Amino acid sequence: MKSKNIGKYRKSYEKKYIDDKNLDKIPFHLFEKWFNDACDDNSIDEPNAMSLSTIGLNGYPRTRVVLLKEFGNDGYIFYTNYNSRKGESIKVNSRVSLSFFWPSLERQIIITGNAIKISDQKSEKYFNERPKGSKIGAIISPQSQIIPDRLFLEKKIKNLSENNIKKPNYWGGYIVKPIIFEFWQGRPNRLHDRIEFVLNETNEWINYRLAP
């Protein structure tokens, strides 16, 4: 295959900026503001889509897109199969990274932290609120395992009894407890705004401006 030259692809980021004088000192508050901006942007289909990076059992990082389902000052919650690759990775190494990128706003947020299982009761409550199809998918899919073909899943759907549509023990949520935030705002000439918040030893958030 012939290599495609994409070196000339260029975009100038000129929509917004981060004002040091009016910067919110609590990163959770700034995240909420930016997230709400993304929700208000009709060009963004899934503002809660985020890249989750873990360290795999083979020692290599692995990134996939998952959906943020709840957030607050305690952290950021997503749900998955605990036996999936991400679940197995977190079991061994709870250090993870979350990344949100909203191109139309020219913004990115990177969160570094530790992923911890939430209570089974909270996971069950959320599971019961999901659409029926989503419940079935969580039950029948041996996520990340090798399967023979698509028919394997379709047969499992047919064999699933209505009485068995309940949360499996291997499915639930994680909350990511942040220790570092980075807020990135695109600026002209690649001189982007980058503000980092770091949680110090006394549980206070200290912020710095990073060179682009």
PDB file of C-alpha atoms in Angstrom:
ATOM      1  CA  MET A   1       0.000   0.000   0.000  1.00  0.00           C
ATOM      2  CA  LYS A   2       1.327   3.412  -0.964  1.00  0.00           C
ATOM      3  CA  SER A   3       1.991   5.723   1.948  1.00  0.00           C
ATOM      4  CA  LYS A   4      -0.369   8.689   2.064  1.00  0.00           C
ATOM      5  CA  ASN A   5       1.210  12.041   2.801  1.00  0.00           C
ATOM      6  CA  ILE A   6      -0.955  13.773   5.400  1.00  0.00           C
ATOM      7  CA  GLY A   7       1.728  16.174   6.585  1.00  0.00           C
ATOM      8  CA  LYS A   8      -0.075  19.127   5.035  1.00  0.00           C
ATOM      9  CA  TYR A   9      -3.267  18.632   7.020  1.00  0.00           C
ATOM     10  CA  ARG A  10      -3.652  21.812   9.042  1.00  0.00           C
ATOM     11  CA  LYS A  11      -6.250  23.413  11.275  1.00  0.00           C
ATOM     12  CA  SER A  12      -5.989  26.733  13.057  1.00  0.00           C
ATOM     13  CA  TYR A  13      -7.536  26.764  16.533  1.00  0.00           C
ATOM     14  CA  GLU A  14      -9.040  30.179  17.188  1.00  0.00           C
ATOM     15  CA  LYS A  15     -12.375  29.783  18.987  1.00  0.00           C
ATOM     16  CA  LYS A  16     -11.602  30.147  22.705  1.00  0.00           C
ATOM     17  CA  TYR A  17      -8.869  30.655  25.281  1.00  0.00           C
ATOM     18  CA  ILE A  18      -8.185  29.994  28.967  1.00  0.00           C
ATOM     19  CA  ASP A  19      -8.040  33.168  31.050  1.00  0.00           C
ATOM     20  CA  ASP A  20      -5.618  32.794  33.972  1.00  0.00           C
ATOM     21  CA  LYS A  21      -7.236  35.621  35.916  1.00  0.00           C
ATOM     22  CA  ASN A  22     -10.702  34.042  35.861  1.00  0.00           C
ATOM     23  CA  LEU A  23      -9.600  30.419  36.128  1.00  0.00           C
ATOM     24  CA  ASP A  24     -11.718  28.272  38.456  1.00  0.00           C
ATOM     25  CA  LYS A  25      -9.387  26.804  41.068  1.00  0.00           C
ATOM     26  CA  ILE A  26     -11.468  23.625  41.481  1.00  0.00           C
ATOM     27  CA  PRO A  27     -10.905  21.294  38.508  1.00  0.00           C
ATOM     28  CA  PHE A  28     -14.211  19.474  39.046  1.00  0.00           C
ATOM     29  CA  HIS A  29     -16.040  22.775  38.540  1.00  0.00           C
ATOM     30  CA  LEU A  30     -14.100  23.588  35.379  1.00  0.00           C
ATOM     31  CA  PHE A  31     -14.762  20.083  34.055  1.00  0.00           C
ATOM     32  CA  GLU A  32     -18.496  20.519  34.652  1.00  0.00           C
ATOM     33  CA  LYS A  33     -18.492  23.858  32.820  1.00  0.00           C
ATOM     34  CA  TRP A  34     -16.674  22.430  29.811  1.00  0.00           C
ATOM     35  CA  PHE A  35     -18.830  19.305  29.824  1.00  0.00           C
ATOM     36  CA  ASN A  36     -21.984  21.420  29.829  1.00  0.00           C
ATOM     37  CA  ASP A  37     -20.602  23.425  26.904  1.00  0.00           C
ATOM     38  CA  ALA A  38     -20.120  20.143  25.030  1.00  0.00           C
ATOM     39  CA  CYS A  39     -23.672  19.043  25.864  1.00  0.00           C
ATOM     40  CA  ASP A  40     -25.002  22.348  24.516  1.00  0.00           C
ATOM     41  CA  ASP A  41     -23.129  21.906  21.227  1.00  0.00           C
ATOM     42  CA  ASN A  42     -25.522  20.194  18.806  1.00  0.00           C
ATOM     43  CA  SER A  43     -22.648  19.039  16.613  1.00  0.00           C
ATOM     44  CA  ILE A  44     -21.375  16.708  19.365  1.00  0.00           C
ATOM     45  CA  ASP A  45     -23.302  13.417  19.297  1.00  0.00           C
ATOM     46  CA  GLU A  46     -21.909  11.908  22.493  1.00  0.00           C
ATOM     47  CA  PRO A  47     -20.299  14.506  24.760  1.00  0.00           C
ATOM     48  CA  ASN A  48     -19.840  11.774  27.395  1.00  0.00           C
ATOM     49  CA  ALA A  49     -17.651   9.625  25.134  1.00  0.00           C
ATOM     50  CA  MET A  50     -14.177   9.324  26.614  1.00  0.00           C
ATOM     51  CA  SER A  51     -11.015   7.384  25.895  1.00  0.00           C
ATOM     52  CA  LEU A  52     -10.042   5.071  28.742  1.00  0.00           C
ATOM     53  CA  SER A  53      -6.405   3.972  28.860  1.00  0.00           C
ATOM     54  CA  THR A  54      -5.205   1.081  30.996  1.00  0.00           C
ATOM     55  CA  ILE A  55      -1.969  -0.896  31.240  1.00  0.00           C
ATOM     56  CA  GLY A  56      -2.640  -4.334  29.762  1.00  0.00           C
ATOM     57  CA  LEU A  57      -1.482  -7.608  31.234  1.00  0.00           C
ATOM     58  CA  ASN A  58       1.177  -7.692  28.492  1.00  0.00           C
ATOM     59  CA  GLY A  59       2.645  -4.443  29.827  1.00  0.00           C
ATOM     60  CA  TYR A  60       1.435  -2.320  26.922  1.00  0.00           C
ATOM     61  CA  PRO A  61      -1.062   0.534  27.242  1.00  0.00           C
ATOM     62  CA  ARG A  62      -4.470  -0.019  25.668  1.00  0.00           C
ATOM     63  CA  THR A  63      -7.043   2.657  24.898  1.00  0.00           C
ATOM     64  CA  ARG A  64     -10.709   2.316  24.026  1.00  0.00           C
ATOM     65  CA  VAL A  65     -13.750   4.609  24.025  1.00  0.00           C
ATOM     66  CA  VAL A  66     -16.281   4.163  26.844  1.00  0.00           C
ATOM     67  CA  LEU A  67     -19.165   6.319  28.060  1.00  0.00           C
ATOM     68  CA  LEU A  68     -19.117   8.460  31.173  1.00  0.00           C
ATOM     69  CA  LYS A  69     -22.325   7.782  33.091  1.00  0.00           C
ATOM     70  CA  GLU A  70     -21.983   9.910  36.219  1.00  0.00           C
ATOM     71  CA  PHE A  71     -19.573  12.466  37.646  1.00  0.00           C
ATOM     72  CA  GLY A  72     -19.114  14.708  40.641  1.00  0.00           C
ATOM     73  CA  ASN A  73     -16.493  15.698  43.185  1.00  0.00           C
ATOM     74  CA  ASP A  74     -16.013  12.016  44.054  1.00  0.00           C
ATOM     75  CA  GLY A  75     -14.923  11.060  40.550  1.00  0.00           C
ATOM     76  CA  TYR A  76     -15.998   9.740  37.162  1.00  0.00           C
ATOM     77  CA  ILE A  77     -18.103   6.587  36.735  1.00  0.00           C
ATOM     78  CA  PHE A  78     -18.319   4.183  33.810  1.00  0.00           C
ATOM     79  CA  TYR A  79     -19.675   0.630  33.554  1.00  0.00           C
ATOM     80  CA  THR A  80     -18.244  -2.510  31.992  1.00  0.00           C
ATOM     81  CA  ASN A  81     -17.785  -6.266  32.197  1.00  0.00           C
ATOM     82  CA  TYR A  82     -15.298  -6.884  35.019  1.00  0.00           C
ATOM     83  CA  ASN A  83     -13.907  -9.850  33.066  1.00  0.00           C
ATOM     84  CA  SER A  84     -13.144  -7.729  29.991  1.00  0.00           C
ATOM     85  CA  ARG A  85      -9.610  -6.706  29.072  1.00  0.00           C
ATOM     86  CA  LYS A  86     -10.074  -3.360  30.772  1.00  0.00           C
ATOM     87  CA  GLY A  87     -11.472  -5.055  33.877  1.00  0.00           C
ATOM     88  CA  GLU A  88      -8.601  -7.535  34.064  1.00  0.00           C
ATOM     89  CA  SER A  89      -6.102  -4.710  33.570  1.00  0.00           C
ATOM     90  CA  ILE A  90      -7.626  -2.566  36.319  1.00  0.00           C
ATOM     91  CA  LYS A  91      -7.615  -5.546  38.668  1.00  0.00           C
ATOM     92  CA  VAL A  92      -3.813  -5.684  38.361  1.00  0.00           C
ATOM     93  CA  ASN A  93      -3.095  -1.964  37.945  1.00  0.00           C
ATOM     94  CA  SER A  94      -5.770   0.546  38.939  1.00  0.00           C
ATOM     95  CA  ARG A  95      -3.896   3.508  37.429  1.00  0.00           C
ATOM     96  CA  VAL A  96      -5.853   4.773  34.427  1.00  0.00           C
ATOM     97  CA  SER A  97      -6.277   7.792  32.190  1.00  0.00           C
ATOM     98  CA  LEU A  98      -9.453   9.345  30.801  1.00  0.00           C
ATOM     99  CA  SER A  99      -9.447  11.668  27.802  1.00  0.00           C
ATOM    100  CA  PHE A 100     -12.292  13.784  26.432  1.00  0.00           C
ATOM    101  CA  PHE A 101     -11.888  15.480  23.038  1.00  0.00           C
ATOM    102  CA  TRP A 102     -14.504  17.836  21.642  1.00  0.00           C
ATOM    103  CA  PRO A 103     -13.195  18.978  18.220  1.00  0.00           C
ATOM    104  CA  SER A 104     -15.912  21.561  17.576  1.00  0.00           C
ATOM    105  CA  LEU A 105     -14.946  23.315  20.832  1.00  0.00           C
ATOM    106  CA  GLU A 106     -11.226  22.753  20.210  1.00  0.00           C
ATOM    107  CA  ARG A 107     -10.948  21.339  23.723  1.00  0.00           C
ATOM    108  CA  GLN A 108      -9.482  18.294  25.409  1.00  0.00           C
ATOM    109  CA  ILE A 109      -9.450  17.169  29.033  1.00  0.00           C
ATOM    110  CA  ILE A 110      -7.101  14.468  30.309  1.00  0.00           C
ATOM    111  CA  ILE A 111      -7.699  12.950  33.744  1.00  0.00           C
ATOM    112  CA  THR A 112      -5.190  10.715  35.498  1.00  0.00           C
ATOM    113  CA  GLY A 113      -6.357   8.692  38.472  1.00  0.00           C
ATOM    114  CA  ASN A 114      -7.183   5.376  40.071  1.00  0.00           C
ATOM    115  CA  ALA A 115     -10.170   3.208  39.130  1.00  0.00           C
ATOM    116  CA  ILE A 116     -12.099   1.598  41.989  1.00  0.00           C
ATOM    117  CA  LYS A 117     -15.166  -0.640  41.825  1.00  0.00           C
ATOM    118  CA  ILE A 118     -18.368   1.041  42.967  1.00  0.00           C
ATOM    119  CA  SER A 119     -20.845  -0.774  45.209  1.00  0.00           C
ATOM    120  CA  ASP A 120     -22.807  -3.682  43.767  1.00  0.00           C
ATOM    121  CA  GLN A 121     -25.998  -1.959  44.894  1.00  0.00           C
ATOM    122  CA  LYS A 122     -25.198   1.154  42.823  1.00  0.00           C
ATOM    123  CA  SER A 123     -24.275  -0.970  39.817  1.00  0.00           C
ATOM    124  CA  GLU A 124     -27.501  -2.940  40.105  1.00  0.00           C
ATOM    125  CA  LYS A 125     -29.568   0.243  40.336  1.00  0.00           C
ATOM    126  CA  TYR A 126     -28.001   1.575  37.142  1.00  0.00           C
ATOM    127  CA  PHE A 127     -28.334  -1.807  35.378  1.00  0.00           C
ATOM    128  CA  ASN A 128     -32.047  -1.884  36.117  1.00  0.00           C
ATOM    129  CA  GLU A 129     -32.441   1.561  34.546  1.00  0.00           C
ATOM    130  CA  ARG A 130     -30.866   0.463  31.241  1.00  0.00           C
ATOM    131  CA  PRO A 131     -32.912  -0.401  28.136  1.00  0.00           C
ATOM    132  CA  LYS A 132     -33.746  -4.079  27.790  1.00  0.00           C
ATOM    133  CA  GLY A 133     -31.408  -4.519  24.821  1.00  0.00           C
ATOM    134  CA  SER A 134     -28.473  -3.096  26.752  1.00  0.00           C
ATOM    135  CA  LYS A 135     -29.188  -5.446  29.644  1.00  0.00           C
ATOM    136  CA  ILE A 136     -29.256  -8.441  27.314  1.00  0.00           C
ATOM    137  CA  GLY A 137     -25.996  -7.375  25.682  1.00  0.00           C
ATOM    138  CA  ALA A 138     -24.250  -7.160  29.052  1.00  0.00           C
ATOM    139  CA  ILE A 139     -25.537 -10.610  30.037  1.00  0.00           C
ATOM    140  CA  ILE A 140     -24.764 -12.644  26.917  1.00  0.00           C
ATOM    141  CA  SER A 141     -21.439 -11.131  25.812  1.00  0.00           C
ATOM    142  CA  PRO A 142     -18.249 -12.717  27.224  1.00  0.00           C
ATOM    143  CA  GLN A 143     -16.544  -9.402  26.550  1.00  0.00           C
ATOM    144  CA  SER A 144     -13.015  -9.544  25.088  1.00  0.00           C
ATOM    145  CA  GLN A 145     -13.118 -13.356  24.801  1.00  0.00           C
ATOM    146  CA  ILE A 146     -12.674 -15.102  21.442  1.00  0.00           C
ATOM    147  CA  ILE A 147     -15.992 -16.311  20.002  1.00  0.00           C
ATOM    148  CA  PRO A 148     -16.554 -18.499  16.895  1.00  0.00           C
ATOM    149  CA  ASP A 149     -18.891 -16.188  14.984  1.00  0.00           C
ATOM    150  CA  ARG A 150     -21.785 -13.710  15.223  1.00  0.00           C
ATOM    151  CA  LEU A 151     -24.249 -16.598  15.359  1.00  0.00           C
ATOM    152  CA  PHE A 152     -22.816 -17.488  18.780  1.00  0.00           C
ATOM    153  CA  LEU A 153     -24.260 -14.277  20.227  1.00  0.00           C
ATOM    154  CA  GLU A 154     -27.562 -14.565  18.365  1.00  0.00           C
ATOM    155  CA  LYS A 155     -28.103 -18.070  19.747  1.00  0.00           C
ATOM    156  CA  LYS A 156     -27.425 -16.819  23.262  1.00  0.00           C
ATOM    157  CA  ILE A 157     -30.058 -14.104  22.802  1.00  0.00           C
ATOM    158  CA  LYS A 158     -32.639 -16.684  21.732  1.00  0.00           C
ATOM    159  CA  ASN A 159     -31.823 -18.930  24.684  1.00  0.00           C
ATOM    160  CA  LEU A 160     -32.030 -16.160  27.263  1.00  0.00           C
ATOM    161  CA  SER A 161     -35.113 -16.429  29.417  1.00  0.00           C
ATOM    162  CA  GLU A 162     -37.051 -13.284  30.349  1.00  0.00           C
ATOM    163  CA  ASN A 163     -36.679 -14.366  33.964  1.00  0.00           C
ATOM    164  CA  ASN A 164     -32.889 -14.180  33.752  1.00  0.00           C
ATOM    165  CA  ILE A 165     -32.555 -10.535  32.714  1.00  0.00           C
ATOM    166  CA  LYS A 166     -30.790  -9.352  35.829  1.00  0.00           C
ATOM    167  CA  LYS A 167     -27.364  -7.886  36.493  1.00  0.00           C
ATOM    168  CA  PRO A 168     -24.590 -10.480  36.244  1.00  0.00           C
ATOM    169  CA  ASN A 169     -22.003 -10.618  39.037  1.00  0.00           C
ATOM    170  CA  TYR A 170     -19.281  -9.879  36.475  1.00  0.00           C
ATOM    171  CA  TRP A 171     -20.772  -6.555  35.392  1.00  0.00           C
ATOM    172  CA  GLY A 172     -20.663  -3.202  37.178  1.00  0.00           C
ATOM    173  CA  GLY A 173     -19.140   0.204  37.539  1.00  0.00           C
ATOM    174  CA  TYR A 174     -15.810   1.814  38.299  1.00  0.00           C
ATOM    175  CA  ILE A 175     -15.230   5.264  39.669  1.00  0.00           C
ATOM    176  CA  VAL A 176     -12.036   7.005  38.619  1.00  0.00           C
ATOM    177  CA  LYS A 177     -10.607   9.122  41.454  1.00  0.00           C
ATOM    178  CA  PRO A 178      -8.528  11.891  39.845  1.00  0.00           C
ATOM    179  CA  ILE A 179      -5.083  12.977  40.972  1.00  0.00           C
ATOM    180  CA  ILE A 180      -4.261  15.061  37.870  1.00  0.00           C
ATOM    181  CA  PHE A 181      -6.369  17.073  35.408  1.00  0.00           C
ATOM    182  CA  GLU A 182      -5.132  18.740  32.238  1.00  0.00           C
ATOM    183  CA  PHE A 183      -7.373  21.204  30.404  1.00  0.00           C
ATOM    184  CA  TRP A 184      -6.304  21.863  26.809  1.00  0.00           C
ATOM    185  CA  GLN A 185      -7.702  24.672  24.680  1.00  0.00           C
ATOM    186  CA  GLY A 186      -6.572  24.984  21.082  1.00  0.00           C
ATOM    187  CA  ARG A 187      -4.959  28.317  20.158  1.00  0.00           C
ATOM    188  CA  PRO A 188      -3.467  29.785  16.972  1.00  0.00           C
ATOM    189  CA  ASN A 189       0.027  28.820  15.786  1.00  0.00           C
ATOM    190  CA  ARG A 190      -0.030  25.676  17.956  1.00  0.00           C
ATOM    191  CA  LEU A 191       0.526  27.848  21.041  1.00  0.00           C
ATOM    192  CA  HIS A 192      -2.255  26.056  22.879  1.00  0.00           C
ATOM    193  CA  ASP A 193      -3.433  26.758  26.428  1.00  0.00           C
ATOM    194  CA  ARG A 194      -2.643  23.887  28.804  1.00  0.00           C
ATOM    195  CA  ILE A 195      -3.593  24.121  32.473  1.00  0.00           C
ATOM    196  CA  GLU A 196      -2.691  21.256  34.792  1.00  0.00           C
ATOM    197  CA  PHE A 197      -4.202  20.636  38.232  1.00  0.00           C
ATOM    198  CA  VAL A 198      -2.322  18.323  40.603  1.00  0.00           C
ATOM    199  CA  LEU A 199      -3.608  16.990  43.920  1.00  0.00           C
ATOM    200  CA  ASN A 200      -0.907  17.556  46.536  1.00  0.00           C
ATOM    201  CA  GLU A 201      -0.122  15.745  49.790  1.00  0.00           C
ATOM    202  CA  THR A 202      -2.651  17.833  51.739  1.00  0.00           C
ATOM    203  CA  ASN A 203      -5.453  17.090  49.245  1.00  0.00           C
ATOM    204  CA  GLU A 204      -5.345  20.576  47.751  1.00  0.00           C
ATOM    205  CA  TRP A 205      -5.464  21.226  44.022  1.00  0.00           C
ATOM    206  CA  ILE A 206      -2.471  23.166  42.713  1.00  0.00           C
ATOM    207  CA  ASN A 207      -2.576  24.446  39.123  1.00  0.00           C
ATOM    208  CA  TYR A 208       0.161  25.274  36.620  1.00  0.00           C
ATOM    209  CA  ARG A 209       0.298  26.489  33.054  1.00  0.00           C
ATOM    210  CA  LEU A 210       2.198  24.089  30.794  1.00  0.00           C
ATOM    211  CA  ALA A 211       4.045  25.026  27.615  1.00  0.00           C
ATOM    212  CA  PRO A 212       2.195  23.814  24.508  1.00  0.00           C
TER     213      PRO A 212
END
